[in-house]
Coordinates of N, CA and C in Angstrom, one line a residue:
Chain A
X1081 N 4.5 -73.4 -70.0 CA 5.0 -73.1 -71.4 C 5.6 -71.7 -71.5
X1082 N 6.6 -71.6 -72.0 CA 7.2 -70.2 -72.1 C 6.4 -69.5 -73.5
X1083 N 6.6 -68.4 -73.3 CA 6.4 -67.2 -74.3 C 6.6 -67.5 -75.6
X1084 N 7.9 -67.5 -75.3 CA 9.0 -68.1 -76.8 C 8.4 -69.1 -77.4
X1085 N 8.0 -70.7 -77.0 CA 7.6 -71.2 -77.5 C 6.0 -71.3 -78.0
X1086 N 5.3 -70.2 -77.1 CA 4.0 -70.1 -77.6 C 4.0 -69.4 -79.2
X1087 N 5.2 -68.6 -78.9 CA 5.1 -67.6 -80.3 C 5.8 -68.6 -81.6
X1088 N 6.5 -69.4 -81.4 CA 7.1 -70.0 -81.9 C 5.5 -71.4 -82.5
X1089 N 5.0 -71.7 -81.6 CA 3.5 -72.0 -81.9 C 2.5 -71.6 -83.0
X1090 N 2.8 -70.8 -82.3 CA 1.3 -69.3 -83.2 C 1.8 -69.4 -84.4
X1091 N 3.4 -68.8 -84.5 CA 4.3 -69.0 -85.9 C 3.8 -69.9 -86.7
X1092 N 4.0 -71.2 -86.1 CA 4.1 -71.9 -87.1 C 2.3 -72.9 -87.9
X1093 N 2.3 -71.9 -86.9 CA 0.1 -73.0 -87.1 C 0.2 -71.7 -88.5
X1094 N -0.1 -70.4 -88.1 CA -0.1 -69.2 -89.5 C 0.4 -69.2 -90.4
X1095 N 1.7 -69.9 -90.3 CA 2.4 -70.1 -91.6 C 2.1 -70.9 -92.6
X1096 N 1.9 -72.4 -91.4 CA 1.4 -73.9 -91.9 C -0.1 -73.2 -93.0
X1097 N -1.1 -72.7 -92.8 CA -2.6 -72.6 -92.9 C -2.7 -71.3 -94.1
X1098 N -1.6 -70.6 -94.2 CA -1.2 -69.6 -95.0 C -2.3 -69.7 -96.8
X1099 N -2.0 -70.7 -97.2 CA -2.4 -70.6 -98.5 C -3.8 -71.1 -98.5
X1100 N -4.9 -71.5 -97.4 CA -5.8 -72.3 -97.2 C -7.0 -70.9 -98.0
X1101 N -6.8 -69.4 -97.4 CA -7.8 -68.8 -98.3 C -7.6 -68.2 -100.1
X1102 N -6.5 -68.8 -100.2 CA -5.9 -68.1 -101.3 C -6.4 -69.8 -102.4
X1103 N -7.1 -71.1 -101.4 CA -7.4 -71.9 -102.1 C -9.4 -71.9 -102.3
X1104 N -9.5 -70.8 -101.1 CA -10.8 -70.7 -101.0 C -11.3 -69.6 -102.1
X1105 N -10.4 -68.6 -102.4 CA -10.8 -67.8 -102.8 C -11.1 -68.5 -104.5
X1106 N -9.8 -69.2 -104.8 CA -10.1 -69.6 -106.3 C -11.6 -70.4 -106.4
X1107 N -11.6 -71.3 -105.3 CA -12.4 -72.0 -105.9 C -13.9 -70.9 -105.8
X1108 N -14.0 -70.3 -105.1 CA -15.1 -69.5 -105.0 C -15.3 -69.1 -106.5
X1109 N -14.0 -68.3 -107.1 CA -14.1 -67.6 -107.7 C -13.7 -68.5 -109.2
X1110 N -13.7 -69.6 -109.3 CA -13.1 -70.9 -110.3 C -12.2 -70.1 -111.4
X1111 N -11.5 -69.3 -110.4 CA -9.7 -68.3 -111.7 C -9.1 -68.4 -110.6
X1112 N -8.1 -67.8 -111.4 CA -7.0 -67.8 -110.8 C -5.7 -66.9 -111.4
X1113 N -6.6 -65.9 -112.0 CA -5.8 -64.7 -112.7 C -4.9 -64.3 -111.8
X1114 N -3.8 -63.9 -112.3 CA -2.7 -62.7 -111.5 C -2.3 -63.8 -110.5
X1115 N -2.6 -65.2 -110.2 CA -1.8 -65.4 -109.3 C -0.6 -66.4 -110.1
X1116 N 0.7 -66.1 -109.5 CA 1.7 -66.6 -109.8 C 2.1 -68.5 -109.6
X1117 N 1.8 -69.2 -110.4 CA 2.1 -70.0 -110.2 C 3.9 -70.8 -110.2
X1118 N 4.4 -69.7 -110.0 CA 6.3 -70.2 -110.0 C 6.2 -69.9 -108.4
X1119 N 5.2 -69.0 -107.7 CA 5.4 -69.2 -106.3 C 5.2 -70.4 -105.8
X1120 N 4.1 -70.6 -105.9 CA 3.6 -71.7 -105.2 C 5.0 -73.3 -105.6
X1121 N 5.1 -73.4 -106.9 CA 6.2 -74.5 -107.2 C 7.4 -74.3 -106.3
X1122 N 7.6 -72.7 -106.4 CA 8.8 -72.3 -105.3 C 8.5 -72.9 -103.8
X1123 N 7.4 -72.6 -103.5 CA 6.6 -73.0 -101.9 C 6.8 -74.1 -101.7
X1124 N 6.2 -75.1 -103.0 CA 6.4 -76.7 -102.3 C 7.6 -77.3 -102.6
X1125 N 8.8 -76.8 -103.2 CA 9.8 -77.3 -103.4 C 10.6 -77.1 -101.7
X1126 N 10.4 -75.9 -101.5 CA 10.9 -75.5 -99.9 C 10.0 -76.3 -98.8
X1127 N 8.5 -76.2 -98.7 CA 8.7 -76.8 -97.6 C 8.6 -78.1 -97.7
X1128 N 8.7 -78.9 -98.7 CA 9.0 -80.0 -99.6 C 10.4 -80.5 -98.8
X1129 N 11.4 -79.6 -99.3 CA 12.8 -80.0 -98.5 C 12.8 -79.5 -96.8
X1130 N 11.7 -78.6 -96.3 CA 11.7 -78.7 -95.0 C 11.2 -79.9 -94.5
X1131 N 10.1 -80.7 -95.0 CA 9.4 -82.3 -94.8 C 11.0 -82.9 -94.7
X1132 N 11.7 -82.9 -95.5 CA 12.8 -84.2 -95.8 C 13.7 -83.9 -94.9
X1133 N 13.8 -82.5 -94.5 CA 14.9 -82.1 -93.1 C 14.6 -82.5 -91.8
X1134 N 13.1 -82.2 -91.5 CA 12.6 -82.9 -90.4 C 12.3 -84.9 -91.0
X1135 N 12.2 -85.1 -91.6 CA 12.7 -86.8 -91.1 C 13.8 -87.1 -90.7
X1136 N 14.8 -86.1 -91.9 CA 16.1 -86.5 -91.2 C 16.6 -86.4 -90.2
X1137 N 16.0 -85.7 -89.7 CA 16.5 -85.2 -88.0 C 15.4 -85.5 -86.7
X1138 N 14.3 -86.2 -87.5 CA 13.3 -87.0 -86.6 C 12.3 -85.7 -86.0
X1139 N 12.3 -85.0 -86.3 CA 11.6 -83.7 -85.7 C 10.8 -83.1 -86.1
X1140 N 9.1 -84.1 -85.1 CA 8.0 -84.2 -85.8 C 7.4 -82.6 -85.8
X1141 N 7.3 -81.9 -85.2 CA 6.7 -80.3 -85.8 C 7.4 -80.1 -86.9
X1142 N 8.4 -80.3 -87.4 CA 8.8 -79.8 -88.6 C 8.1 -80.7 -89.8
X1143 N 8.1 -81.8 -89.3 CA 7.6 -82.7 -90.5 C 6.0 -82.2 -90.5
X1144 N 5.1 -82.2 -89.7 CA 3.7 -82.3 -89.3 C 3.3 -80.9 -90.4
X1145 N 4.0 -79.7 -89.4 CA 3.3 -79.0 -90.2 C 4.2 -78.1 -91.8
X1146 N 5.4 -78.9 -92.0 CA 5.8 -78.4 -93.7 C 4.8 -79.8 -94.6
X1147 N 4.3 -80.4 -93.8 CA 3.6 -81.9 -94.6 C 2.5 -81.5 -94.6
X1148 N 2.1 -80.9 -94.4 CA 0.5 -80.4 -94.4 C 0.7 -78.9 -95.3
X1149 N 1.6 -77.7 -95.0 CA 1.9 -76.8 -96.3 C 1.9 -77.3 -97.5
X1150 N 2.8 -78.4 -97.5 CA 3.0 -79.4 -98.6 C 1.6 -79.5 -99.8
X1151 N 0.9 -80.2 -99.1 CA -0.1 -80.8 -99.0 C -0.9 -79.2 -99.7
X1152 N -1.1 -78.7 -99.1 CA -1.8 -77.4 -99.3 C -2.0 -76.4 -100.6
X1153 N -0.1 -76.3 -100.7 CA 0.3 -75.6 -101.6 C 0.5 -76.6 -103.1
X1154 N 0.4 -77.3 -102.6 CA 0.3 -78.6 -103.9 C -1.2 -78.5 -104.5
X1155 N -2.2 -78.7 -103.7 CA -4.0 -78.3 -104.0 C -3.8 -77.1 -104.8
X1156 N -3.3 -75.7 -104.1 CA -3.2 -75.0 -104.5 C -2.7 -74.6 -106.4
X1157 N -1.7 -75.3 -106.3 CA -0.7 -75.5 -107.9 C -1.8 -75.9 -108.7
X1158 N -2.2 -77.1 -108.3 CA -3.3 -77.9 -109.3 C -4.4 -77.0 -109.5
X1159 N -5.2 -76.7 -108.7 CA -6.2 -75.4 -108.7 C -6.0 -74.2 -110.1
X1160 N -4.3 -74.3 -109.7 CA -4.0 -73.1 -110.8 C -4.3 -73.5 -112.3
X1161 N -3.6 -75.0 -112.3 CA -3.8 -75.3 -113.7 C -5.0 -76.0 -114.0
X1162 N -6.3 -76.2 -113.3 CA -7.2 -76.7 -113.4 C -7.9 -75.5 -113.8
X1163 N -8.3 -74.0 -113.2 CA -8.9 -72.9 -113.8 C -8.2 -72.3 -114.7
X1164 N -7.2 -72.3 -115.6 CA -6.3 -71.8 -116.0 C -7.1 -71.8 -117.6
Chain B
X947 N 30.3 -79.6 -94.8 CA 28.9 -79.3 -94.2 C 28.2 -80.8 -94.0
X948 N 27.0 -81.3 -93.8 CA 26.3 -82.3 -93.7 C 25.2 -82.3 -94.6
X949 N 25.1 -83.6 -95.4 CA 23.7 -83.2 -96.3 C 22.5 -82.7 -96.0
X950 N 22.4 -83.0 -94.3 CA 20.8 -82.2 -93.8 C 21.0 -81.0 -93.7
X951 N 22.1 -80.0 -93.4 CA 22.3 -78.8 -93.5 C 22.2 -78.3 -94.8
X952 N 23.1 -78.8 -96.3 CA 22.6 -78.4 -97.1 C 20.7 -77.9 -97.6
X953 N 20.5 -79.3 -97.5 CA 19.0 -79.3 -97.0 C 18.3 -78.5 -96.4
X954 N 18.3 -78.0 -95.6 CA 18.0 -77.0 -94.5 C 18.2 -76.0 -95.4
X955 N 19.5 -75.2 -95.8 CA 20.1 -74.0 -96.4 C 19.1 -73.8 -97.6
X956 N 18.9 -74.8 -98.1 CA 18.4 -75.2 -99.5 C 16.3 -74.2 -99.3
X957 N 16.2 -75.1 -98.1 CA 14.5 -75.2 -97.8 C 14.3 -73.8 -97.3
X958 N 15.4 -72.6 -96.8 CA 15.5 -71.9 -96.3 C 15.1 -71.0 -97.2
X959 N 16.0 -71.1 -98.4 CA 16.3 -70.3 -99.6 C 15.0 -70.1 -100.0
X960 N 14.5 -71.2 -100.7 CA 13.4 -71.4 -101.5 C 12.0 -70.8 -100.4
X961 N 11.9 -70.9 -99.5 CA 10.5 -70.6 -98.9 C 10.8 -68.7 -98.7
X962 N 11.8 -68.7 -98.5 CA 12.5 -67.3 -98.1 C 11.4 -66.2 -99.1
X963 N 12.1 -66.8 -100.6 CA 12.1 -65.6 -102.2 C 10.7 -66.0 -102.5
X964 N 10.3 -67.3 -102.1 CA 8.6 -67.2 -103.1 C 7.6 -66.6 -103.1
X965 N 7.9 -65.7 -102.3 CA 6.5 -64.1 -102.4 C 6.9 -63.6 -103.9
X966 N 8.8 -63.5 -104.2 CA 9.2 -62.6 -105.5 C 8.8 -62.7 -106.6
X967 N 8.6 -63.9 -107.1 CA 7.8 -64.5 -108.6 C 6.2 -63.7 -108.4
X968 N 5.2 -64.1 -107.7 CA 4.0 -63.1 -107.5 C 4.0 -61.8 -107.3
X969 N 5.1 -60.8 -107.2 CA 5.2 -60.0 -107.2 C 5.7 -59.1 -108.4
X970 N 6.9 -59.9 -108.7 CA 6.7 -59.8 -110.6 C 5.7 -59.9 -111.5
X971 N 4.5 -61.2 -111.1 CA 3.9 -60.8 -111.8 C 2.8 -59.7 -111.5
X972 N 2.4 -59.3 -110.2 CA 1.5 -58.2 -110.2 C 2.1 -57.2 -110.7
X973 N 3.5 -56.8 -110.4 CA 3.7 -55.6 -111.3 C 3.6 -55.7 -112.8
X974 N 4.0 -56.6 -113.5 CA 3.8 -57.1 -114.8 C 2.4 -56.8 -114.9
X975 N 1.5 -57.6 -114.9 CA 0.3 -57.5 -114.8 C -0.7 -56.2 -115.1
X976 N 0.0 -55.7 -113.5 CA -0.5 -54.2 -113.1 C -2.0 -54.6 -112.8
X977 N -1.6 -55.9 -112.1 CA -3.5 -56.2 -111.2 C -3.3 -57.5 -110.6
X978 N -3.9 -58.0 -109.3 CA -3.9 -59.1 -108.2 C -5.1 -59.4 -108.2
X979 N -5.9 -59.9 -109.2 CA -7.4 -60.8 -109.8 C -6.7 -61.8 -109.3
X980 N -7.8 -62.5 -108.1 CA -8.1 -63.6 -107.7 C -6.5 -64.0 -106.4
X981 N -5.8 -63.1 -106.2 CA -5.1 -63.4 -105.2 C -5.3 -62.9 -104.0
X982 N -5.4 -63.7 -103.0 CA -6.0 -63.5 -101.6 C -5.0 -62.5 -100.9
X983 N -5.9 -61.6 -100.4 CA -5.0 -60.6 -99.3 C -5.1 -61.4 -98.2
X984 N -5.6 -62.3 -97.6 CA -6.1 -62.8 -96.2 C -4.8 -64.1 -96.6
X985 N -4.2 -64.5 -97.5 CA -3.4 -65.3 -97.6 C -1.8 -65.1 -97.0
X986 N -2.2 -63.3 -97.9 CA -0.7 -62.3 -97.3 C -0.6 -61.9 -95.9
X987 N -1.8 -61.7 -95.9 CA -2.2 -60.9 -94.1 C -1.6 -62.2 -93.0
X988 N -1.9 -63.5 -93.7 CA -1.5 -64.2 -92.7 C -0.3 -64.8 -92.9
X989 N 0.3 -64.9 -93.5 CA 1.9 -65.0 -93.8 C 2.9 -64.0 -93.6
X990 N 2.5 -62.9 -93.4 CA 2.7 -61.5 -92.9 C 3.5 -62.1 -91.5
X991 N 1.2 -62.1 -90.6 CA 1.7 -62.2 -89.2 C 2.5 -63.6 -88.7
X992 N 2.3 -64.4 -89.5 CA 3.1 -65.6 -89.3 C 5.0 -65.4 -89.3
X993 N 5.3 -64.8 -90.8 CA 6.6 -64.6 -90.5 C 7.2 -63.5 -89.8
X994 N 6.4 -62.7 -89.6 CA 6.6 -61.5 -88.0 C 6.9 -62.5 -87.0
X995 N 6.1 -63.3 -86.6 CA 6.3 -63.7 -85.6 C 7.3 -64.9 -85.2
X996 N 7.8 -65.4 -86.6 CA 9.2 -66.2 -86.6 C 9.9 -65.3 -86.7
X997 N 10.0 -63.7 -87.1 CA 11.3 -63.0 -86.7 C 11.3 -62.6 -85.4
X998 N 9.9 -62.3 -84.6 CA 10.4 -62.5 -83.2 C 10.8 -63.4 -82.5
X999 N 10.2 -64.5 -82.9 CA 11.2 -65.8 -82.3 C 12.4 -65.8 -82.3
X1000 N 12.9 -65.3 -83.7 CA 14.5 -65.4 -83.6 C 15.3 -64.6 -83.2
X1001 N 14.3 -63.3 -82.8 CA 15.1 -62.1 -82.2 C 15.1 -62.5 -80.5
X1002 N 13.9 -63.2 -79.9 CA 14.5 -63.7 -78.6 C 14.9 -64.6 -78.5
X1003 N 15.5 -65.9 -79.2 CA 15.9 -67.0 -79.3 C 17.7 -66.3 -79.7
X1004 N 18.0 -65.4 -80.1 CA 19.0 -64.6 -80.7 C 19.3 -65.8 -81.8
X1005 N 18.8 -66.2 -82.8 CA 19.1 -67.0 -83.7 C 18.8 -66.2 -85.2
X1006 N 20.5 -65.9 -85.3 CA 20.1 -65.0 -86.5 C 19.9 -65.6 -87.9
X1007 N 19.8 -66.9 -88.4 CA 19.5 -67.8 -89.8 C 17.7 -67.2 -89.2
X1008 N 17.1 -67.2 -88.6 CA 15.8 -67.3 -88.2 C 15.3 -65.8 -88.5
X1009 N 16.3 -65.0 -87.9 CA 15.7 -63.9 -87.9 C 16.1 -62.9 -89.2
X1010 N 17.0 -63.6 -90.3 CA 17.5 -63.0 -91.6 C 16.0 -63.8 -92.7
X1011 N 16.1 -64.7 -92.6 CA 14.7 -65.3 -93.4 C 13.7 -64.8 -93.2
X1012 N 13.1 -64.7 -92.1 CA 11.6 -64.6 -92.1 C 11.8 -63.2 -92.1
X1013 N 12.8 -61.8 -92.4 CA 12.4 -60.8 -91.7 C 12.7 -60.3 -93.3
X1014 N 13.3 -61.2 -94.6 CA 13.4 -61.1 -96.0 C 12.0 -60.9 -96.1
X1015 N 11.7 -62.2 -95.7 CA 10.1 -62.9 -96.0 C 9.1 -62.1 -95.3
X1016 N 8.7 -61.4 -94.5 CA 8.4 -60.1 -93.9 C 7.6 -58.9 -94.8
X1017 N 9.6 -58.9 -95.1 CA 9.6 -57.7 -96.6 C 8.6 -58.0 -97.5
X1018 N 9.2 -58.8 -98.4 CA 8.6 -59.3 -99.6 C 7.2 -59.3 -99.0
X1019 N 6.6 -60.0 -98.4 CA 5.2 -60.5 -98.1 C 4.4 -59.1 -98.0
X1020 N 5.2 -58.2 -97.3 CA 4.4 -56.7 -96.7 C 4.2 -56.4 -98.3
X1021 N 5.6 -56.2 -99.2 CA 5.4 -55.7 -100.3 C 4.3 -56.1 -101.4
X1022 N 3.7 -57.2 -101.5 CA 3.1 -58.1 -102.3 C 1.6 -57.4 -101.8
X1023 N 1.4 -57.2 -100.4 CA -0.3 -57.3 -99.5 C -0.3 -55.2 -100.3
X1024 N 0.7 -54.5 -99.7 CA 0.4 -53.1 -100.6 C 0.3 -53.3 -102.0
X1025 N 0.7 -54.1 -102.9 CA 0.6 -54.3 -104.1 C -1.0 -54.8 -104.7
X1026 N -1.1 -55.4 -103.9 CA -2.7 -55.7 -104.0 C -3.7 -54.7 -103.6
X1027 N -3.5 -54.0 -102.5 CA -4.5 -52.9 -102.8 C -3.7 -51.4 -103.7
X1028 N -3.2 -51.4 -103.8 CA -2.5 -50.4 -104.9 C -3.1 -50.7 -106.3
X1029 N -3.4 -52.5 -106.6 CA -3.6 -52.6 -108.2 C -5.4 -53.1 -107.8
X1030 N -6.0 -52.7 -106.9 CA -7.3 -52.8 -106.8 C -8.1 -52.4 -107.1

């Protein structure tokens, strides 16, 4: 395996996993003051349309891990308006 | 153009700017209650490391996104301990 693609690896597992403590923290903390909920809508609309670019083009890392962001940042939204 | 490229353009945009809305509001605010630094820290090193990708891939759509997204992200993680 090349370099490039390890990094390209690492990239995308960190990016994919990104909001997982920002969902740990709320619930720890059952608020969710100061956090922006037009990001997160912003988040899943993007990698929302990155899911629909990888079917189109059959290109399962893209689908795998924006479908699991997806998935994430959507928990996350709801979280917001659940402690809100 | 092709509608999956639109798409693409589209997914690019939107994941690119959604640090900016959280960041308006912490300055609004003037405090980051309940927003994870370990959320930033890792979306940080995540899109660092898709701008290295695209700096050795020479793929400059790759390396103009994530290195916006970089910015923004860096700016958001000092913002949080600034309003701490």
């Amino acid at each position: 395996m090349q370099v490039t693609e390890i990094i390209g690896i690492l990239a995308g597992v960190f990016t994919t996993i990104a909001a997982l403590p920002q969902i740990i923290t709320a619930i720890r903390n059952r608020a969710c003051k100061d956090v922006s909920p037009i990001m997160f809508i912003i988040l899943i609309i993007g990698v929302g349309l990155w899911t629909i670019y990888g079917i189109m083009k059959e290109d399962w890392p893209i689908i795998v891990t924006n479908g699991i962001s997806t998935i994430l940042n959507g928990s996350m939204l709801f979280l917001i308006f659940k402690f809100k």
